PDB file of C-alpha atoms in Angstrom:
ATOM      1  CA  MET J   1       1.609 165.815  94.504  1.00  0.00           C
ATOM      2  CA  ARG J   2      -0.558 165.400  91.405  1.00  0.00           C
ATOM      3  CA  THR J   3      -2.002 168.890  91.899  1.00  0.00           C
ATOM      4  CA  LEU J   4       1.486 170.329  92.251  1.00  0.00           C
ATOM      5  CA  MET J   5       2.786 168.633  89.137  1.00  0.00           C
ATOM      6  CA  LEU J   6      -0.218 169.733  87.090  1.00  0.00           C
ATOM      7  CA  SER J   7       0.413 173.312  88.162  1.00  0.00           C
ATOM      8  CA  ILE J   8       4.038 173.080  87.044  1.00  0.00           C
ATOM      9  CA  LEU J   9       3.539 171.485  83.647  1.00  0.00           C
ATOM     10  CA  PRO J  10       2.053 174.613  82.012  1.00  0.00           C
ATOM     11  CA  LEU J  11       5.257 176.481  82.868  1.00  0.00           C
ATOM     12  CA  ALA J  12       7.334 174.076  80.789  1.00  0.00           C
ATOM     13  CA  ALA J  13       4.795 174.187  77.978  1.00  0.00           C
ATOM     14  CA  THR J  14       4.734 177.981  78.039  1.00  0.00           C
ATOM     15  CA  ALA J  15       8.522 178.145  77.835  1.00  0.00           C
ATOM     16  CA  ALA J  16       8.631 175.757  74.886  1.00  0.00           C
ATOM     17  CA  MET J  17       5.884 177.654  73.056  1.00  0.00           C
ATOM     18  CA  ALA J  18       7.588 180.993  73.630  1.00  0.00           C
ATOM     19  CA  ALA J  19      10.870 179.657  72.275  1.00  0.00           C
ATOM     20  CA  ALA J  20       9.159 178.208  69.202  1.00  0.00           C
ATOM     21  CA  GLN J  21       7.463 181.541  68.470  1.00  0.00           C
ATOM     22  CA  GLY J  22      10.601 183.579  69.024  1.00  0.00           C
ATOM     23  CA  GLN J  23       9.157 185.257  72.100  1.00  0.00           C
ATOM     24  CA  PRO J  24      11.133 186.115  75.249  1.00  0.00           C
ATOM     25  CA  PRO J  25      11.200 183.215  77.716  1.00  0.00           C
ATOM     26  CA  PRO J  26       9.168 183.402  80.941  1.00  0.00           C
ATOM     27  CA  VAL J  27      10.557 185.738  83.578  1.00  0.00           C
ATOM     28  CA  ALA J  28      12.040 184.263  86.745  1.00  0.00           C
ATOM     29  CA  ALA J  29       9.529 184.618  89.566  1.00  0.00           C
ATOM     30  CA  GLU J  30       9.111 183.655  93.196  1.00  0.00           C
ATOM     31  CA  THR J  31       7.360 180.345  93.832  1.00  0.00           C
ATOM     32  CA  THR J  32       5.911 178.791  96.969  1.00  0.00           C
ATOM     33  CA  ALA J  33       6.683 175.278  98.144  1.00  0.00           C
ATOM     34  CA  THR J  34       4.416 172.742  99.779  1.00  0.00           C
ATOM     35  CA  ALA J  35       5.715 170.785 102.760  1.00  0.00           C
ATOM     36  CA  ILE J  36       8.141 167.904 102.358  1.00  0.00           C
ATOM     37  CA  ALA J  37       8.664 166.232 105.729  1.00  0.00           C
ATOM     38  CA  GLY J  38      12.132 166.935 107.095  1.00  0.00           C
ATOM     39  CA  VAL J  39      13.088 168.870 103.973  1.00  0.00           C
ATOM     40  CA  ILE J  40      11.049 172.061 103.624  1.00  0.00           C
ATOM     41  CA  ALA J  41       8.202 173.768 105.482  1.00  0.00           C
ATOM     42  CA  ALA J  42       4.898 174.556 103.779  1.00  0.00           C
ATOM     43  CA  GLY J  43       4.728 178.084 102.410  1.00  0.00           C
ATOM     44  CA  THR J  44       8.487 178.534 102.071  1.00  0.00           C
ATOM     45  CA  LYS J  45       9.347 180.914  99.232  1.00  0.00           C
ATOM     46  CA  VAL J  46      11.809 180.158  96.461  1.00  0.00           C
ATOM     47  CA  GLU J  47      13.475 183.553  96.112  1.00  0.00           C
ATOM     48  CA  VAL J  48      14.822 185.029  92.890  1.00  0.00           C
ATOM     49  CA  ILE J  49      18.330 186.334  93.522  1.00  0.00           C
ATOM     50  CA  LYS J  50      19.075 187.773  90.109  1.00  0.00           C
ATOM     51  CA  SER J  51      18.527 187.199  86.394  1.00  0.00           C
ATOM     52  CA  GLY J  52      20.542 188.120  83.326  1.00  0.00           C
ATOM     53  CA  PHE J  53      23.496 185.788  83.764  1.00  0.00           C
ATOM     54  CA  THR J  54      25.157 184.309  80.675  1.00  0.00           C
ATOM     55  CA  GLY J  55      24.883 180.582  81.205  1.00  0.00           C
ATOM     56  CA  THR J  56      24.260 179.232  84.693  1.00  0.00           C
ATOM     57  CA  GLU J  57      25.888 176.018  85.887  1.00  0.00           C
ATOM     58  CA  GLY J  58      28.187 174.382  88.424  1.00  0.00           C
ATOM     59  CA  PRO J  59      27.089 175.909  91.774  1.00  0.00           C
ATOM     60  CA  ILE J  60      29.138 175.003  94.844  1.00  0.00           C
ATOM     61  CA  GLY J  61      29.300 176.416  98.364  1.00  0.00           C
ATOM     62  CA  LEU J  62      32.355 178.116  99.866  1.00  0.00           C
ATOM     63  CA  PRO J  63      33.490 177.849 103.522  1.00  0.00           C
ATOM     64  CA  ASP J  64      32.399 181.438 104.248  1.00  0.00           C
ATOM     65  CA  GLY J  65      28.785 180.575 103.384  1.00  0.00           C
ATOM     66  CA  SER J  66      28.793 182.159  99.942  1.00  0.00           C
ATOM     67  CA  LEU J  67      28.321 180.297  96.672  1.00  0.00           C
ATOM     68  CA  ILE J  68      30.048 180.329  93.323  1.00  0.00           C
ATOM     69  CA  PHE J  69      28.719 179.148  89.968  1.00  0.00           C
ATOM     70  CA  THR J  70      29.858 179.147  86.370  1.00  0.00           C
ATOM     71  CA  GLU J  71      28.675 181.469  83.640  1.00  0.00           C
ATOM     72  CA  THR J  72      29.876 179.097  80.953  1.00  0.00           C
ATOM     73  CA  GLN J  73      29.146 181.333  77.981  1.00  0.00           C
ATOM     74  CA  ALA J  74      30.745 184.353  79.657  1.00  0.00           C
ATOM     75  CA  ASN J  75      33.871 182.370  80.544  1.00  0.00           C
ATOM     76  CA  ARG J  76      33.757 183.303  84.218  1.00  0.00           C
ATOM     77  CA  ILE J  77      32.834 182.125  87.703  1.00  0.00           C
ATOM     78  CA  THR J  78      30.482 184.348  89.700  1.00  0.00           C
ATOM     79  CA  ARG J  79      30.073 184.580  93.475  1.00  0.00           C
ATOM     80  CA  ILE J  80      26.862 185.208  95.439  1.00  0.00           C
ATOM     81  CA  ASP J  81      27.275 186.278  99.074  1.00  0.00           C
ATOM     82  CA  LYS J  82      24.781 185.693 101.889  1.00  0.00           C
ATOM     83  CA  ASP J  83      23.115 189.048 101.164  1.00  0.00           C
ATOM     84  CA  ASN J  84      22.589 188.183  97.476  1.00  0.00           C
ATOM     85  CA  ASN J  85      25.334 190.502  96.251  1.00  0.00           C
ATOM     86  CA  THR J  86      27.129 189.178  93.173  1.00  0.00           C
ATOM     87  CA  SER J  87      30.731 189.641  92.090  1.00  0.00           C
ATOM     88  CA  THR J  88      33.241 188.060  89.734  1.00  0.00           C
ATOM     89  CA  PHE J  89      35.197 185.275  91.423  1.00  0.00           C
ATOM     90  CA  LEU J  90      37.318 184.219  88.448  1.00  0.00           C
ATOM     91  CA  GLU J  91      37.628 185.085  84.757  1.00  0.00           C
ATOM     92  CA  ASN J  92      39.060 183.252  81.742  1.00  0.00           C
ATOM     93  CA  THR J  93      37.744 179.881  82.887  1.00  0.00           C
ATOM     94  CA  ASN J  94      37.974 177.983  79.565  1.00  0.00           C
ATOM     95  CA  GLY J  95      34.221 177.499  79.525  1.00  0.00           C
ATOM     96  CA  SER J  96      34.128 175.829  82.940  1.00  0.00           C
ATOM     97  CA  ASN J  97      30.877 174.023  83.696  1.00  0.00           C
ATOM     98  CA  GLY J  98      30.730 171.734  86.756  1.00  0.00           C
ATOM     99  CA  LEU J  99      32.854 172.588  89.807  1.00  0.00           C
ATOM    100  CA  ALA J 100      34.234 170.595  92.752  1.00  0.00           C
ATOM    101  CA  PHE J 101      36.876 170.995  95.455  1.00  0.00           C
ATOM    102  CA  ASP J 102      39.435 168.308  96.218  1.00  0.00           C
ATOM    103  CA  SER J 103      40.924 167.537  99.642  1.00  0.00           C
ATOM    104  CA  LYS J 104      43.759 169.996  98.954  1.00  0.00           C
ATOM    105  CA  GLY J 105      41.294 172.860  98.569  1.00  0.00           C
ATOM    106  CA  ARG J 106      41.868 173.139  94.833  1.00  0.00           C
ATOM    107  CA  LEU J 107      38.896 174.066  92.662  1.00  0.00           C
ATOM    108  CA  ILE J 108      38.526 171.544  89.855  1.00  0.00           C
ATOM    109  CA  SER J 109      36.312 172.118  86.842  1.00  0.00           C
ATOM    110  CA  VAL J 110      35.215 170.415  83.665  1.00  0.00           C
ATOM    111  CA  GLN J 111      36.160 172.842  80.900  1.00  0.00           C
ATOM    112  CA  THR J 112      34.211 172.937  77.661  1.00  0.00           C
ATOM    113  CA  THR J 113      35.826 175.289  75.135  1.00  0.00           C
ATOM    114  CA  PRO J 114      35.727 173.442  71.768  1.00  0.00           C
ATOM    115  CA  GLY J 115      39.120 171.918  71.045  1.00  0.00           C
ATOM    116  CA  LYS J 116      40.291 172.640  74.599  1.00  0.00           C
ATOM    117  CA  ALA J 117      37.937 170.476  76.653  1.00  0.00           C
ATOM    118  CA  LEU J 118      39.518 169.050  79.789  1.00  0.00           C
ATOM    119  CA  VAL J 119      39.263 168.288  83.480  1.00  0.00           C
ATOM    120  CA  GLY J 120      41.615 170.457  85.473  1.00  0.00           C
ATOM    121  CA  VAL J 121      42.493 172.678  88.398  1.00  0.00           C
ATOM    122  CA  ILE J 122      41.153 176.181  87.767  1.00  0.00           C
ATOM    123  CA  TYR J 123      41.936 177.820  91.152  1.00  0.00           C
ATOM    124  CA  PRO J 124      43.952 179.002  93.117  1.00  0.00           C
ATOM    125  CA  LYS J 125      45.671 181.193  90.587  1.00  0.00           C
ATOM    126  CA  GLY J 126      49.133 179.931  89.806  1.00  0.00           C
ATOM    127  CA  GLN J 127      48.136 176.320  90.483  1.00  0.00           C
ATOM    128  CA  GLU J 128      46.144 175.750  87.295  1.00  0.00           C
ATOM    129  CA  ALA J 129      46.765 172.296  85.874  1.00  0.00           C
ATOM    130  CA  THR J 130      45.353 169.880  83.322  1.00  0.00           C
ATOM    131  CA  LEU J 131      44.376 166.594  84.956  1.00  0.00           C
ATOM    132  CA  SER J 132      43.011 164.931  81.816  1.00  0.00           C
ATOM    133  CA  ASP J 133      42.152 166.111  78.312  1.00  0.00           C
ATOM    134  CA  ASN J 134      41.548 162.785  76.581  1.00  0.00           C
ATOM    135  CA  TYR J 135      40.515 159.191  76.955  1.00  0.00           C
ATOM    136  CA  ASP J 136      42.587 156.608  75.126  1.00  0.00           C
ATOM    137  CA  GLY J 137      44.035 159.368  72.954  1.00  0.00           C
ATOM    138  CA  LYS J 138      40.648 160.762  71.941  1.00  0.00           C
ATOM    139  CA  PRO J 139      39.762 164.303  73.066  1.00  0.00           C
ATOM    140  CA  TYR J 140      36.751 164.980  75.246  1.00  0.00           C
ATOM    141  CA  GLY J 141      33.848 166.686  73.521  1.00  0.00           C
ATOM    142  CA  ARG J 142      32.008 168.593  76.228  1.00  0.00           C
ATOM    143  CA  PRO J 143      32.416 167.214  79.773  1.00  0.00           C
ATOM    144  CA  ASN J 144      29.489 168.322  81.890  1.00  0.00           C
ATOM    145  CA  ASP J 145      29.611 167.684  85.632  1.00  0.00           C
ATOM    146  CA  LEU J 146      31.874 166.138  88.250  1.00  0.00           C
ATOM    147  CA  VAL J 147      32.300 165.053  91.852  1.00  0.00           C
ATOM    148  CA  VAL J 148      35.554 164.402  93.730  1.00  0.00           C
ATOM    149  CA  ASP J 149      35.896 161.513  96.185  1.00  0.00           C
ATOM    150  CA  LYS J 150      37.889 161.489  99.431  1.00  0.00           C
ATOM    151  CA  LYS J 151      40.862 159.898  97.668  1.00  0.00           C
ATOM    152  CA  GLY J 152      41.086 162.778  95.200  1.00  0.00           C
ATOM    153  CA  GLY J 153      39.593 160.820  92.327  1.00  0.00           C
ATOM    154  CA  VAL J 154      37.285 162.652  89.933  1.00  0.00           C
ATOM    155  CA  TYR J 155      34.053 161.213  88.546  1.00  0.00           C
ATOM    156  CA  PHE J 156      32.773 163.155  85.549  1.00  0.00           C
ATOM    157  CA  SER J 157      30.131 162.882  82.855  1.00  0.00           C
ATOM    158  CA  GLU J 158      30.605 163.331  79.116  1.00  0.00           C
ATOM    159  CA  PRO J 159      27.206 163.607  77.396  1.00  0.00           C
ATOM    160  CA  GLY J 160      28.592 164.609  74.021  1.00  0.00           C
ATOM    161  CA  PRO J 161      28.510 167.995  72.276  1.00  0.00           C
ATOM    162  CA  ASN J 162      25.452 170.218  72.234  1.00  0.00           C
ATOM    163  CA  ALA J 163      23.553 170.332  68.960  1.00  0.00           C
ATOM    164  CA  THR J 164      23.236 173.647  67.091  1.00  0.00           C
ATOM    165  CA  PRO J 165      19.619 174.417  66.066  1.00  0.00           C
ATOM    166  CA  GLY J 166      19.081 173.797  62.362  1.00  0.00           C
ATOM    167  CA  GLN J 167      22.285 171.819  61.961  1.00  0.00           C
ATOM    168  CA  PRO J 168      22.998 168.092  62.193  1.00  0.00           C
ATOM    169  CA  PRO J 169      24.561 167.102  65.511  1.00  0.00           C
ATOM    170  CA  PRO J 170      28.357 166.896  65.388  1.00  0.00           C
ATOM    171  CA  VAL J 171      29.934 163.459  65.514  1.00  0.00           C
ATOM    172  CA  PRO J 172      31.878 163.239  68.795  1.00  0.00           C
ATOM    173  CA  ALA J 173      35.206 161.465  69.113  1.00  0.00           C
ATOM    174  CA  LEU J 174      33.851 159.771  72.240  1.00  0.00           C
ATOM    175  CA  SER J 175      30.376 158.378  72.836  1.00  0.00           C
ATOM    176  CA  PRO J 176      28.406 159.511  75.916  1.00  0.00           C
ATOM    177  CA  ALA J 177      29.912 157.977  79.058  1.00  0.00           C
ATOM    178  CA  VAL J 178      30.944 158.412  82.679  1.00  0.00           C
ATOM    179  CA  TYR J 179      34.637 158.438  83.602  1.00  0.00           C
ATOM    180  CA  TYR J 180      36.743 158.044  86.717  1.00  0.00           C
ATOM    181  CA  LEU J 181      40.068 159.845  86.981  1.00  0.00           C
ATOM    182  CA  PRO J 182      42.098 158.529  89.948  1.00  0.00           C
ATOM    183  CA  ALA J 183      44.431 160.988  91.642  1.00  0.00           C
ATOM    184  CA  GLY J 184      47.599 161.183  89.570  1.00  0.00           C
ATOM    185  CA  GLY J 185      46.324 158.633  87.058  1.00  0.00           C
ATOM    186  CA  LYS J 186      44.571 158.334  83.713  1.00  0.00           C
ATOM    187  CA  SER J 187      40.842 158.398  83.139  1.00  0.00           C
ATOM    188  CA  THR J 188      38.897 155.146  82.946  1.00  0.00           C
ATOM    189  CA  ARG J 189      35.541 154.772  81.234  1.00  0.00           C
ATOM    190  CA  ILE J 190      33.328 153.268  83.940  1.00  0.00           C
ATOM    191  CA  ALA J 191      29.823 153.494  82.463  1.00  0.00           C
ATOM    192  CA  GLU J 192      28.430 153.816  78.958  1.00  0.00           C
ATOM    193  CA  GLY J 193      25.183 153.077  77.170  1.00  0.00           C
ATOM    194  CA  ILE J 194      23.600 156.107  78.866  1.00  0.00           C
ATOM    195  CA  GLU J 195      21.774 158.331  76.377  1.00  0.00           C
ATOM    196  CA  ARG J 196      22.938 161.623  77.882  1.00  0.00           C
ATOM    197  CA  PRO J 197      24.744 161.403  81.240  1.00  0.00           C
ATOM    198  CA  ASN J 198      24.593 164.716  83.038  1.00  0.00           C
ATOM    199  CA  GLY J 199      24.605 165.570  86.762  1.00  0.00           C
ATOM    200  CA  ILE J 200      26.741 163.287  88.926  1.00  0.00           C
ATOM    201  CA  GLN J 201      27.027 162.858  92.682  1.00  0.00           C
ATOM    202  CA  LEU J 202      28.264 160.461  95.376  1.00  0.00           C
ATOM    203  CA  SER J 203      26.295 159.277  98.396  1.00  0.00           C
ATOM    204  CA  PRO J 204      27.597 160.471 101.792  1.00  0.00           C
ATOM    205  CA  ASP J 205      29.414 157.162 102.384  1.00  0.00           C
ATOM    206  CA  GLU J 206      30.744 157.198  98.797  1.00  0.00           C
ATOM    207  CA  LYS J 207      29.439 153.679  98.221  1.00  0.00           C
ATOM    208  CA  THR J 208      26.910 154.789  95.592  1.00  0.00           C
ATOM    209  CA  LEU J 209      27.369 156.943  92.494  1.00  0.00           C
ATOM    210  CA  TYR J 210      24.272 158.715  91.140  1.00  0.00           C
ATOM    211  CA  VAL J 211      24.030 159.854  87.516  1.00  0.00           C
ATOM    212  CA  ASN J 212      21.281 161.914  85.899  1.00  0.00           C
ATOM    213  CA  ASN J 213      20.263 160.893  82.386  1.00  0.00           C
ATOM    214  CA  THR J 214      18.771 163.780  80.409  1.00  0.00           C
ATOM    215  CA  GLY J 215      17.766 161.334  77.700  1.00  0.00           C
ATOM    216  CA  GLY J 216      16.160 158.756  79.972  1.00  0.00           C
ATOM    217  CA  GLU J 217      13.362 158.098  82.445  1.00  0.00           C
ATOM    218  CA  TYR J 218      15.451 157.303  85.520  1.00  0.00           C
ATOM    219  CA  VAL J 219      18.151 158.571  87.832  1.00  0.00           C
ATOM    220  CA  LEU J 220      20.812 155.861  87.648  1.00  0.00           C
ATOM    221  CA  ALA J 221      22.761 154.410  90.569  1.00  0.00           C
ATOM    222  CA  PHE J 222      25.955 152.352  90.660  1.00  0.00           C
ATOM    223  CA  ASP J 223      27.845 150.588  93.431  1.00  0.00           C
ATOM    224  CA  VAL J 224      31.341 152.038  93.864  1.00  0.00           C
ATOM    225  CA  LYS J 225      34.174 149.501  94.016  1.00  0.00           C
ATOM    226  CA  PRO J 226      37.366 149.971  96.090  1.00  0.00           C
ATOM    227  CA  ASP J 227      39.353 150.965  92.987  1.00  0.00           C
ATOM    228  CA  GLY J 228      36.836 153.689  92.076  1.00  0.00           C
ATOM    229  CA  THR J 229      35.195 151.817  89.230  1.00  0.00           C
ATOM    230  CA  VAL J 230      31.509 150.965  89.455  1.00  0.00           C
ATOM    231  CA  GLY J 231      29.102 148.074  89.003  1.00  0.00           C
ATOM    232  CA  ASN J 232      25.518 146.997  89.638  1.00  0.00           C
ATOM    233  CA  ARG J 233      23.941 149.641  87.445  1.00  0.00           C
ATOM    234  CA  ARG J 234      20.278 150.120  88.309  1.00  0.00           C
ATOM    235  CA  ASN J 235      17.346 152.498  87.992  1.00  0.00           C
ATOM    236  CA  PHE J 236      17.369 154.419  91.275  1.00  0.00           C
ATOM    237  CA  ALA J 237      14.350 156.706  90.851  1.00  0.00           C
ATOM    238  CA  LYS J 238      11.919 157.628  88.093  1.00  0.00           C
ATOM    239  CA  TYR J 239      11.640 161.258  87.045  1.00  0.00           C
ATOM    240  CA  PRO J 240       8.098 162.542  87.709  1.00  0.00           C
ATOM    241  CA  THR J 241       7.930 164.361  84.367  1.00  0.00           C
ATOM    242  CA  VAL J 242       9.399 162.981  81.144  1.00  0.00           C
ATOM    243  CA  ASN J 243       8.575 164.032  77.575  1.00  0.00           C
ATOM    244  CA  LYS J 244       8.771 161.822  74.508  1.00  0.00           C
ATOM    245  CA  THR J 245      10.962 163.142  71.688  1.00  0.00           C
ATOM    246  CA  ALA J 246      10.156 163.152  67.979  1.00  0.00           C
ATOM    247  CA  THR J 247      12.589 160.274  67.488  1.00  0.00           C
ATOM    248  CA  GLY J 248      10.906 158.104  70.118  1.00  0.00           C
ATOM    249  CA  GLY J 249      13.379 158.796  72.884  1.00  0.00           C
ATOM    250  CA  PHE J 250      12.932 160.591  76.185  1.00  0.00           C
ATOM    251  CA  ASN J 251      13.680 164.062  77.515  1.00  0.00           C
ATOM    252  CA  SER J 252      13.648 164.315  81.293  1.00  0.00           C
ATOM    253  CA  GLY J 253      15.444 167.654  81.431  1.00  0.00           C
ATOM    254  CA  ALA J 254      17.469 166.070  84.244  1.00  0.00           C
ATOM    255  CA  ASP J 255      20.566 168.091  85.027  1.00  0.00           C
ATOM    256  CA  GLY J 256      22.245 168.780  88.378  1.00  0.00           C
ATOM    257  CA  LEU J 257      22.234 166.685  91.558  1.00  0.00           C
ATOM    258  CA  ALA J 258      22.792 167.356  95.261  1.00  0.00           C
ATOM    259  CA  ILE J 259      22.561 165.315  98.461  1.00  0.00           C
ATOM    260  CA  ASP J 260      21.827 166.119 102.089  1.00  0.00           C
ATOM    261  CA  ASN J 261      23.165 164.699 105.348  1.00  0.00           C
ATOM    262  CA  ALA J 262      20.321 162.178 105.484  1.00  0.00           C
ATOM    263  CA  GLY J 263      21.301 160.783 102.092  1.00  0.00           C
ATOM    264  CA  ARG J 264      18.305 162.261 100.271  1.00  0.00           C
ATOM    265  CA  VAL J 265      18.912 162.974  96.595  1.00  0.00           C
ATOM    266  CA  TYR J 266      17.857 166.299  95.026  1.00  0.00           C
ATOM    267  CA  VAL J 267      17.334 166.247  91.264  1.00  0.00           C
ATOM    268  CA  VAL J 268      16.669 169.298  89.116  1.00  0.00           C
ATOM    269  CA  SER J 269      14.694 168.331  86.013  1.00  0.00           C
ATOM    270  CA  LEU J 270      11.396 169.122  84.303  1.00  0.00           C
ATOM    271  CA  GLY J 271       8.947 170.364  86.930  1.00  0.00           C
ATOM    272  CA  GLY J 272      11.397 171.691  89.513  1.00  0.00           C
ATOM    273  CA  VAL J 273      13.648 170.162  92.160  1.00  0.00           C
ATOM    274  CA  HIS J 274      12.523 166.619  92.953  1.00  0.00           C
ATOM    275  CA  VAL J 275      13.529 165.192  96.326  1.00  0.00           C
ATOM    276  CA  PHE J 276      14.034 161.435  96.673  1.00  0.00           C
ATOM    277  CA  SER J 277      14.763 159.336  99.726  1.00  0.00           C
ATOM    278  CA  ALA J 278      17.980 157.318  99.903  1.00  0.00           C
ATOM    279  CA  LYS J 279      15.840 154.404  98.680  1.00  0.00           C
ATOM    280  CA  GLY J 280      14.644 156.269  95.583  1.00  0.00           C
ATOM    281  CA  GLU J 281      11.146 157.155  96.831  1.00  0.00           C
ATOM    282  CA  LEU J 282       9.779 160.494  95.597  1.00  0.00           C
ATOM    283  CA  LEU J 283       9.199 162.664  98.676  1.00  0.00           C
ATOM    284  CA  GLY J 284       8.043 165.826  96.934  1.00  0.00           C
ATOM    285  CA  THR J 285       8.926 168.617  94.534  1.00  0.00           C
ATOM    286  CA  ILE J 286      10.109 172.184  95.074  1.00  0.00           C
ATOM    287  CA  PRO J 287       8.537 174.210  92.223  1.00  0.00           C
ATOM    288  CA  LEU J 288      10.485 176.630  90.038  1.00  0.00           C
ATOM    289  CA  SER J 289       9.296 179.320  87.643  1.00  0.00           C
ATOM    290  CA  LEU J 290      12.034 178.402  85.140  1.00  0.00           C
ATOM    291  CA  GLN J 291      13.686 175.102  84.370  1.00  0.00           C
ATOM    292  CA  GLY J 292      16.694 174.715  86.643  1.00  0.00           C
ATOM    293  CA  GLN J 293      20.066 173.452  85.503  1.00  0.00           C
ATOM    294  CA  ASN J 294      22.044 172.775  88.659  1.00  0.00           C
ATOM    295  CA  ILE J 295      21.765 172.951  92.447  1.00  0.00           C
ATOM    296  CA  ALA J 296      23.933 173.092  95.559  1.00  0.00           C
ATOM    297  CA  PHE J 297      23.653 173.580  99.303  1.00  0.00           C
ATOM    298  CA  ALA J 298      25.443 176.581 100.786  1.00  0.00           C
ATOM    299  CA  GLY J 299      25.242 179.055 103.661  1.00  0.00           C
ATOM    300  CA  ALA J 300      26.897 179.014 107.073  1.00  0.00           C
ATOM    301  CA  ASP J 301      24.685 176.113 108.211  1.00  0.00           C
ATOM    302  CA  LYS J 302      24.342 174.566 104.744  1.00  0.00           C
ATOM    303  CA  LYS J 303      20.555 174.767 104.900  1.00  0.00           C
ATOM    304  CA  THR J 304      20.085 177.040 101.892  1.00  0.00           C
ATOM    305  CA  LEU J 305      19.556 175.357  98.538  1.00  0.00           C
ATOM    306  CA  TYR J 306      20.688 177.393  95.540  1.00  0.00           C
ATOM    307  CA  ILE J 307      19.299 176.688  92.085  1.00  0.00           C
ATOM    308  CA  VAL J 308      20.710 178.145  88.873  1.00  0.00           C
ATOM    309  CA  GLY J 309      19.322 177.875  85.383  1.00  0.00           C
ATOM    310  CA  ARG J 310      18.245 179.714  82.246  1.00  0.00           C
ATOM    311  CA  GLY J 311      20.280 182.780  83.210  1.00  0.00           C
ATOM    312  CA  SER J 312      18.803 183.116  86.710  1.00  0.00           C
ATOM    313  CA  ALA J 313      19.760 182.216  90.268  1.00  0.00           C
ATOM    314  CA  PHE J 314      17.350 181.264  93.064  1.00  0.00           C
ATOM    315  CA  LYS J 315      17.608 180.203  96.689  1.00  0.00           C
ATOM    316  CA  VAL J 316      15.290 178.538  99.169  1.00  0.00           C
ATOM    317  CA  ARG J 317      15.617 177.910 102.888  1.00  0.00           C
ATOM    318  CA  LEU J 318      15.338 174.257 103.915  1.00  0.00           C
ATOM    319  CA  LEU J 319      14.911 172.242 107.081  1.00  0.00           C
ATOM    320  CA  ALA J 320      17.364 169.685 105.705  1.00  0.00           C
ATOM    321  CA  GLU J 321      21.105 170.217 105.914  1.00  0.00           C
ATOM    322  CA  GLY J 322      23.303 169.628 102.909  1.00  0.00           C
ATOM    323  CA  TYR J 323      25.981 166.980 103.194  1.00  0.00           C
ATOM    324  CA  THR J 324      28.839 168.434 105.252  1.00  0.00           C
ATOM    325  CA  GLY J 325      31.511 165.935 104.204  1.00  0.00           C
ATOM    326  CA  ARG J 326      32.407 167.874 101.048  1.00  0.00           C
ATOM    327  CA  ALA J 327      31.595 171.221  99.449  1.00  0.00           C
ATOM    328  CA  LYS J 328      28.871 169.585  97.329  1.00  0.00           C
TER     329      LYS J 328
END
């Protein structure tokens, strides 16, 4: 594992240096994984599907085995079929980022257009609806990711607005937090005091909520209560690679989350896709040539892991099967 991580670190350093010098970022390239027992076979290739997308987030599998993801900056949702062909699934998406399906088959997204941020139904056409656009009368800044439980409740993260280079960060109406929106109800703030909550996911039995913290050292876990609120916050797993910031904080690069049928947790952050056991033990890392942003299982047998990030899309064949109880 140490050898693998050392081989990955220069990639992150190279990307940062290129950005600082105004050079083009590294090109997406195929990588080769080492074995992770029960997850991936040694020598498996991480394939580049395509580059040149405008923002890459929110991947989620469809029943036909294809996958859709959001091009947030292009205001559209793009589809990738099993043969790697891409097409436009939906346009005019109000800056949709994270995606999830509810039990009615509706596609729900967190929508990020400044001044129009909300959680709502984006598809099917004609059924669009706003589920929540504020908490306690204060508008959301830039909701990031979400997961829908079996009762139709929506968990979503609100890390705060993105900073513009060279400008002071905007003051958000709401501090970074995690919310729960029960079906037909109003959002409740269920967790705060997280530097930058990002990717969010439920365990297969929906008894545990996982939250990535881009500004911290650990994946967080919470016990889910019968009413959808959470308690027993704890550090679930430590990110293998974390950088210190100039202000003394942390940058883990932690973004999207996924789970498999065995309850393993897949975290995309600095260094690649890190795979943890249901107990939080690091099992191994799937290397990437670019920093990923979000991940999802898809394919007819749900054994293909898709990774999107930095304008590119990748896929890798796994031994593990993604959780089959919901689309993601």
